[in-house]
PDB file of C-alpha atoms in Angstrom:
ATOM      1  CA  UNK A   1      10.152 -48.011  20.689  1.00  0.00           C
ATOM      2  CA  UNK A   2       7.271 -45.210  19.778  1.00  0.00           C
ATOM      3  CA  UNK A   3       7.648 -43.813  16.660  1.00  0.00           C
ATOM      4  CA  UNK A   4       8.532 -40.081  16.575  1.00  0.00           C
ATOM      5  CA  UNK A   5       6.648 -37.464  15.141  1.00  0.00           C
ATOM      6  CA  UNK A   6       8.084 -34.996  13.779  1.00  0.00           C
ATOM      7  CA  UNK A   7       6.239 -31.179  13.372  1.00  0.00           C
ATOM      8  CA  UNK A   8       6.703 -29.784   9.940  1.00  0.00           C
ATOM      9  CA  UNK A   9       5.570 -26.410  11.263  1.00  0.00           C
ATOM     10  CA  UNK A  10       6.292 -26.129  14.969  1.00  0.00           C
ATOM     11  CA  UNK A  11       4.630 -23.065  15.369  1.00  0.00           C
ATOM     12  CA  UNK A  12       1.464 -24.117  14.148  1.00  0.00           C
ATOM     13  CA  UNK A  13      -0.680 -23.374  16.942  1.00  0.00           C
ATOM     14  CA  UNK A  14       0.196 -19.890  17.059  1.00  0.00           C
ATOM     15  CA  UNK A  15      -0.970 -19.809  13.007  1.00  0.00           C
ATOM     16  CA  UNK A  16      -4.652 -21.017  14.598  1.00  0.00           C
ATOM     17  CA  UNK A  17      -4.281 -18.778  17.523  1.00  0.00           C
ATOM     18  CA  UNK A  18      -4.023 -16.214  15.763  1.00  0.00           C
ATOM     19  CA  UNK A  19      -6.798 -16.845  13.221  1.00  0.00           C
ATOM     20  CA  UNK A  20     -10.434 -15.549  14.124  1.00  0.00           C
ATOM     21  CA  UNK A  21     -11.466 -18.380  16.895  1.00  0.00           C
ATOM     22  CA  UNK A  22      -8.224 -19.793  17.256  1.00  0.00           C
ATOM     23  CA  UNK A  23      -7.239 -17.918  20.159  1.00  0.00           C
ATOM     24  CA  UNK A  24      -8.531 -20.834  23.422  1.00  0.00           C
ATOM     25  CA  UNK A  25      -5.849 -23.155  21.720  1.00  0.00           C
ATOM     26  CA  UNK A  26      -3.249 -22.446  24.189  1.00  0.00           C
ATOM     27  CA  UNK A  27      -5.777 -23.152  27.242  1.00  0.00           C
ATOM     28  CA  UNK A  28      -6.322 -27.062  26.100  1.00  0.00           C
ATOM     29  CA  UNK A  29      -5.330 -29.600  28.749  1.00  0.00           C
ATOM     30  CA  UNK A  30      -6.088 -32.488  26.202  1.00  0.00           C
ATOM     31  CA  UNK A  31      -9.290 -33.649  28.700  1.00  0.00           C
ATOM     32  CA  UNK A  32     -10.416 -35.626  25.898  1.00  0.00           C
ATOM     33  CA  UNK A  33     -14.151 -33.762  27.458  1.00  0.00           C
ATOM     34  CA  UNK A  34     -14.854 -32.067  23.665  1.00  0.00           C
ATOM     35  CA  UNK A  35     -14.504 -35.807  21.428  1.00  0.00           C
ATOM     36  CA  UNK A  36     -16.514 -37.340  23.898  1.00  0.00           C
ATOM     37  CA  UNK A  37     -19.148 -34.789  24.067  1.00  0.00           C
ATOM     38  CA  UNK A  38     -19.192 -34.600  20.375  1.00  0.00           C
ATOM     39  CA  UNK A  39     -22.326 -35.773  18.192  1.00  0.00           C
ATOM     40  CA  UNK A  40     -20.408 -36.361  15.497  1.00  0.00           C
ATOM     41  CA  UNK A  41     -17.962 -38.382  16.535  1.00  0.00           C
ATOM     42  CA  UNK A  42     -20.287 -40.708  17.216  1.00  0.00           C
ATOM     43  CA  UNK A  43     -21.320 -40.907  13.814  1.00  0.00           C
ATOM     44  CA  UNK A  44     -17.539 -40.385  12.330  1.00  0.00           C
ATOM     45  CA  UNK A  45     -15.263 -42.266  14.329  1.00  0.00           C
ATOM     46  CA  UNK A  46     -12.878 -40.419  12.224  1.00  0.00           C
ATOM     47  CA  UNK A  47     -13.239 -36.750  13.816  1.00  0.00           C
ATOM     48  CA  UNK A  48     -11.944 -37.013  17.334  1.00  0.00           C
ATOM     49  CA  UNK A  49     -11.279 -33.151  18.025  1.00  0.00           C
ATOM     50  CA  UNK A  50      -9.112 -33.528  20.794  1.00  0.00           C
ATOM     51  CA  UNK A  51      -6.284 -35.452  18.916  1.00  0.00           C
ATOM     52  CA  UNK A  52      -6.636 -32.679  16.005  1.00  0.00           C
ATOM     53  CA  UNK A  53      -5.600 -29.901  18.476  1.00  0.00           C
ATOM     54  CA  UNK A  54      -3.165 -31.979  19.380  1.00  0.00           C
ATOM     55  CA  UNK A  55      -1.855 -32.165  16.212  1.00  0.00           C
ATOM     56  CA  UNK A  56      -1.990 -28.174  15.746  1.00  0.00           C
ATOM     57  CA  UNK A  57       0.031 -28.204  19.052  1.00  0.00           C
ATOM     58  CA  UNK A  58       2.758 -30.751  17.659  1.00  0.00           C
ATOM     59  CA  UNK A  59       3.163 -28.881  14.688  1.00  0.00           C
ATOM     60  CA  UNK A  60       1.510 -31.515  12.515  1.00  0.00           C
ATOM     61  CA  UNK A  61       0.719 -28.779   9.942  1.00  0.00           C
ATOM     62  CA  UNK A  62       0.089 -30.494   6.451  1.00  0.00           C
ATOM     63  CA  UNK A  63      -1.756 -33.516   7.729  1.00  0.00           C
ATOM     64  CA  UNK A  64      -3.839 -31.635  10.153  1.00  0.00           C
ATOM     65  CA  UNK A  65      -4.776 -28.848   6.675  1.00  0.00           C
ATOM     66  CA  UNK A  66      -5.434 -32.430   4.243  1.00  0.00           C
ATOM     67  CA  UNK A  67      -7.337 -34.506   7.044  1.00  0.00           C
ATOM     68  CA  UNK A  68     -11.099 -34.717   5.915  1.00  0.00           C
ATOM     69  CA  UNK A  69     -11.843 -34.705   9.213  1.00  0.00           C
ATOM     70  CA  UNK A  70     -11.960 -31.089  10.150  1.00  0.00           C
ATOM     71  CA  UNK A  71     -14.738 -30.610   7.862  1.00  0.00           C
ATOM     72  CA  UNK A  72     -17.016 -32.722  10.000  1.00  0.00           C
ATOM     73  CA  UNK A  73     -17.652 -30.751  12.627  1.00  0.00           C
ATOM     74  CA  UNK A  74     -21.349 -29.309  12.770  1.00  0.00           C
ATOM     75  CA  UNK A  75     -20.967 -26.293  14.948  1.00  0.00           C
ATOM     76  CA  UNK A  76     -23.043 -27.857  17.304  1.00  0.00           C
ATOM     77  CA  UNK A  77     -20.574 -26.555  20.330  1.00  0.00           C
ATOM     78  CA  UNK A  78     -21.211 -29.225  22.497  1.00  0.00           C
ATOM     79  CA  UNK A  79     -17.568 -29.058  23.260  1.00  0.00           C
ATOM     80  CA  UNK A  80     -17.468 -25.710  24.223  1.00  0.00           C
ATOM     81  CA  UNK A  81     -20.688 -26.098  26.668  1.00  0.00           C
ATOM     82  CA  UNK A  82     -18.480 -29.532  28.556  1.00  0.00           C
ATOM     83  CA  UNK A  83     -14.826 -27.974  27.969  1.00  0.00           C
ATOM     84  CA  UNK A  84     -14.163 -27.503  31.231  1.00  0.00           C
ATOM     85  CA  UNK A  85     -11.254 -25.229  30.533  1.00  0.00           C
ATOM     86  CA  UNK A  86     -13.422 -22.836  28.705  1.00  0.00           C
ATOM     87  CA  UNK A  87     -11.519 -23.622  25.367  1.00  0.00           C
ATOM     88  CA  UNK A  88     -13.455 -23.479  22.504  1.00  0.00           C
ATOM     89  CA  UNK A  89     -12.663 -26.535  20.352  1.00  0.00           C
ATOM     90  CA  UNK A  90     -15.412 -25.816  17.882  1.00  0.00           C
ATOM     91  CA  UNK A  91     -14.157 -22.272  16.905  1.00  0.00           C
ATOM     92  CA  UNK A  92     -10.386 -23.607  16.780  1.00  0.00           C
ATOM     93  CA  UNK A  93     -11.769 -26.375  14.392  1.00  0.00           C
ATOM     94  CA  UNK A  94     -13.242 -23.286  12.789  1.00  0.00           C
ATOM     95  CA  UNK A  95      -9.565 -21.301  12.368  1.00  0.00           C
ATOM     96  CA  UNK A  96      -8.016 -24.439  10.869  1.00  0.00           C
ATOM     97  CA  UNK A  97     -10.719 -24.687   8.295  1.00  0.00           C
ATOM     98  CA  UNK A  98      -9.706 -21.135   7.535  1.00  0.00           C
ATOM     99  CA  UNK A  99      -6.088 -22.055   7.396  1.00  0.00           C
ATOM    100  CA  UNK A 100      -6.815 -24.375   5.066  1.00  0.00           C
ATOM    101  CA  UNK A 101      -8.942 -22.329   2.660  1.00  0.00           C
ATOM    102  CA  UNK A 102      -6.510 -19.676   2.452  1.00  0.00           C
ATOM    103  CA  UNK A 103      -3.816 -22.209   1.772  1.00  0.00           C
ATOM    104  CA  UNK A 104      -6.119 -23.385  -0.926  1.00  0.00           C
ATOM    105  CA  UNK A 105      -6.515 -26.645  -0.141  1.00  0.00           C
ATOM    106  CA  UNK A 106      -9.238 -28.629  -2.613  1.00  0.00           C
ATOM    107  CA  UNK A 107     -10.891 -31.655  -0.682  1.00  0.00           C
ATOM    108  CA  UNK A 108     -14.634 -32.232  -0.810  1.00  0.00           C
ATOM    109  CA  UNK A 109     -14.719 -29.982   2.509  1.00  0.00           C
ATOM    110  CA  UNK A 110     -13.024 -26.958   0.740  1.00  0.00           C
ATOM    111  CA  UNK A 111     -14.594 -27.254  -2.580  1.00  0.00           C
ATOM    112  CA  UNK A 112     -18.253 -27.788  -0.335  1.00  0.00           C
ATOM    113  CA  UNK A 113     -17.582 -24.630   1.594  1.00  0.00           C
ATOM    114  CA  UNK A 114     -16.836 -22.518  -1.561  1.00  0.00           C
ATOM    115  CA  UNK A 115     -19.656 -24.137  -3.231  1.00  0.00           C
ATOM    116  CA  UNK A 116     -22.326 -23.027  -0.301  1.00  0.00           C
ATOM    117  CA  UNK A 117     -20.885 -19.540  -0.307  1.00  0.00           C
ATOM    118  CA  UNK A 118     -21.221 -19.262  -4.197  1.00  0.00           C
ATOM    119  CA  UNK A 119     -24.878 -20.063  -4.011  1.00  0.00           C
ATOM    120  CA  UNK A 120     -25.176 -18.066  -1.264  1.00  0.00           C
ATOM    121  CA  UNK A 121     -24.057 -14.953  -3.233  1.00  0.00           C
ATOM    122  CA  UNK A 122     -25.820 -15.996  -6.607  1.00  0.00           C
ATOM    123  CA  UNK A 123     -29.183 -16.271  -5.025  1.00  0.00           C
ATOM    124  CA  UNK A 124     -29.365 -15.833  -1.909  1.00  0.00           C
ATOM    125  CA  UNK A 125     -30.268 -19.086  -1.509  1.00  0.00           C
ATOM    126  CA  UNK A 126     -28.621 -22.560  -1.351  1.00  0.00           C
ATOM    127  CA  UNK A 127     -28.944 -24.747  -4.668  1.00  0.00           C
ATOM    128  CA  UNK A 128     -28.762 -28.382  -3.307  1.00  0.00           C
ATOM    129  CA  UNK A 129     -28.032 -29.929  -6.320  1.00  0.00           C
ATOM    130  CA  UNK A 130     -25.605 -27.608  -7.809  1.00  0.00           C
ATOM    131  CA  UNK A 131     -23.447 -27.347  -4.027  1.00  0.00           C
ATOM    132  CA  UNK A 132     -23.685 -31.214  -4.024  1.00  0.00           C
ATOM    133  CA  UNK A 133     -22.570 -31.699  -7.384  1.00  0.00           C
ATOM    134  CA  UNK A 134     -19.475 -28.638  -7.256  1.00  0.00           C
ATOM    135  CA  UNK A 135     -18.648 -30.685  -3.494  1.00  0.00           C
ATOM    136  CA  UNK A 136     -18.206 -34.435  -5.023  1.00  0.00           C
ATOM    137  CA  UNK A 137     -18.136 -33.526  -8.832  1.00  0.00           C
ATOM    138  CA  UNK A 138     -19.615 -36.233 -11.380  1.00  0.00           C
ATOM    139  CA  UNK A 139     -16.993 -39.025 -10.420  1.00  0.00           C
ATOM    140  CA  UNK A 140     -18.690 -38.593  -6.467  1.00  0.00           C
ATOM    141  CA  UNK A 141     -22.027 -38.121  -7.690  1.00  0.00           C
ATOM    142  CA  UNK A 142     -21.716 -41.354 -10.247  1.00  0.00           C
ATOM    143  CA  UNK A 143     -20.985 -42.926  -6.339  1.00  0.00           C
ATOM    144  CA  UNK A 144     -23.924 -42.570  -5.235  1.00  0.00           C
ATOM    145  CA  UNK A 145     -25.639 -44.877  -7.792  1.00  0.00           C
ATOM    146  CA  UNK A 146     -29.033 -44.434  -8.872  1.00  0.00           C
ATOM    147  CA  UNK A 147     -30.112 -41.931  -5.849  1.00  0.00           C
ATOM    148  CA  UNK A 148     -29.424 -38.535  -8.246  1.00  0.00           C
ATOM    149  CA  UNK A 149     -31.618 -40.710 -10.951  1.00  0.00           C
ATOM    150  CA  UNK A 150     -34.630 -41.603  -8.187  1.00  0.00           C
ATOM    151  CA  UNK A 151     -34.271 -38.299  -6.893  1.00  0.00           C
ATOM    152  CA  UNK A 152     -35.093 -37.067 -10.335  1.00  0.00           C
ATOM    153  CA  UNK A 153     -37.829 -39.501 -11.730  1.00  0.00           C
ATOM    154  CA  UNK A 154     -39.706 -38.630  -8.022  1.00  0.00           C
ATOM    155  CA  UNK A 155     -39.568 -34.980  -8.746  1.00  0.00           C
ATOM    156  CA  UNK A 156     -37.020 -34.196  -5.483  1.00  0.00           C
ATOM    157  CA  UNK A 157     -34.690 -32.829  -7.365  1.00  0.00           C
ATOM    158  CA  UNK A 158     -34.884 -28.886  -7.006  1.00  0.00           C
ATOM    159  CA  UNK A 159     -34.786 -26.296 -10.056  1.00  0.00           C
ATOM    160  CA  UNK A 160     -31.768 -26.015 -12.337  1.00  0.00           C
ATOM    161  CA  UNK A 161     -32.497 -21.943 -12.070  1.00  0.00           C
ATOM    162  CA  UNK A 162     -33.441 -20.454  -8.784  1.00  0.00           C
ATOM    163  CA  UNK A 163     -35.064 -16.884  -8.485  1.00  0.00           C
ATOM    164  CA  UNK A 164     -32.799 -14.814  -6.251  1.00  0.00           C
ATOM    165  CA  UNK A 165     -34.170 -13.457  -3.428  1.00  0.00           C
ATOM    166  CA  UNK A 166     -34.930  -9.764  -3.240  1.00  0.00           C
ATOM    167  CA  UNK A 167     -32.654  -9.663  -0.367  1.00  0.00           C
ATOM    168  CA  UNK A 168     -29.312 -11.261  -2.485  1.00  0.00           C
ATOM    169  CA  UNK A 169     -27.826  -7.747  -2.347  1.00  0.00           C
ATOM    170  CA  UNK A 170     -27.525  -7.807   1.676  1.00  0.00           C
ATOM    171  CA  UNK A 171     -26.756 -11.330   1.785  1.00  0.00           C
ATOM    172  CA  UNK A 172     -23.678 -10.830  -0.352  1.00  0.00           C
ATOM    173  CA  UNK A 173     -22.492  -7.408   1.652  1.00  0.00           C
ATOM    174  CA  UNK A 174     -22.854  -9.663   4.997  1.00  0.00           C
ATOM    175  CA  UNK A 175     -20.796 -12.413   2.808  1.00  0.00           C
ATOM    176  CA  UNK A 176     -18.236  -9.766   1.840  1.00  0.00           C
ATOM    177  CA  UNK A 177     -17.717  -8.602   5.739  1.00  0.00           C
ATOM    178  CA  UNK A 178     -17.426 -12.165   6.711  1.00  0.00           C
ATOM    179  CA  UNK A 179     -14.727 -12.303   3.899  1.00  0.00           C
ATOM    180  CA  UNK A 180     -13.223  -9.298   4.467  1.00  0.00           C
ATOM    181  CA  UNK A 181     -13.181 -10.018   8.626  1.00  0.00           C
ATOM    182  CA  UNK A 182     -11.008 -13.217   8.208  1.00  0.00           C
TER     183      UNK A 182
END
């Protein structure tokens, strides 16, 4: 006998659809067209975006928000260009990130998206070492072994201290909007 799943949040999918990108959800026939169109999947087995709008659909709220997963996606929108229901899988991947950042959530994924935008709006620029280091902390970075260390001895490494851009001041209004627009 299947196992049953069972929703925690039936109403999920009307959550995403009605988050900024969200709103195709509804039009999704379950083709399977977007995963196998998808770069990425192809690289993480793990991100299969079909079966994650499934899982908005079912209701599958709190392991759809913790899966890794959804953080994968590049943006690339070869989904959208192949979905040949005009859903836009890569902007409902989008909304659930969302949902998940406004429920706080604190995986690599989150903390690497608040990390970006906090450079972002120091500098106007994007500190590699400091985004990669706020994403996977020391315990991540003492992962990757000796890379950080050859990285450094090789001179790869960028500045501790960046000079902000003249522009910063526009970049963080356009970052406030964003924020501000959901």
């Amino acid at each position: 006998m299947p196992a049953r799943v069972m929703p925690d949040s039936p109403l999920f999918w009307r959550e995403v659809a009605e988050t900024t990108g969200g709103e195709s959800i509804s039009l999704c026939i379950q083709c399977n067209t977007c995963t196998s169109s998808c770069p990425v999947e192809a690289l993480d087995p793990a991100f299969k975006v079909r079966q994650i709008i499934a899982r908005v659909k079912l209701g599958l709220r709190d392991d759809v928000l913790e899966d890794p997963a959804i953080w994968s996606c590049a943006r690339c929108f070869a989904c959208v260009a192949h979905c040949p229901k005009h859903v836009r899988p890569g902007d409902i991947i989008e909304a659930v990130r969302h949902v998940s950042l406004r429920e706080g959530n604190d995986g690599s994924g989150p903390r690497h998206t608040r990390a970006f935008v906090a450079s972002m709006r120091e500098s106007g620029r994007i500190h590699e070492a400091r985004v990669t280091l706020d994403s996977i902390g020391i315990r991540g970075l003492a992962r990757e072994g000796l890379l950080p260390l050859e990285m450094a001895l090789r001179g790869k490494l960028p500045a501790l201290r960046q000079r902000p851009l003249r522009s910063t001041p526009e970049i963080r209004a356009i970052i406030d909007g964003a924020e501000e627009s959901g």
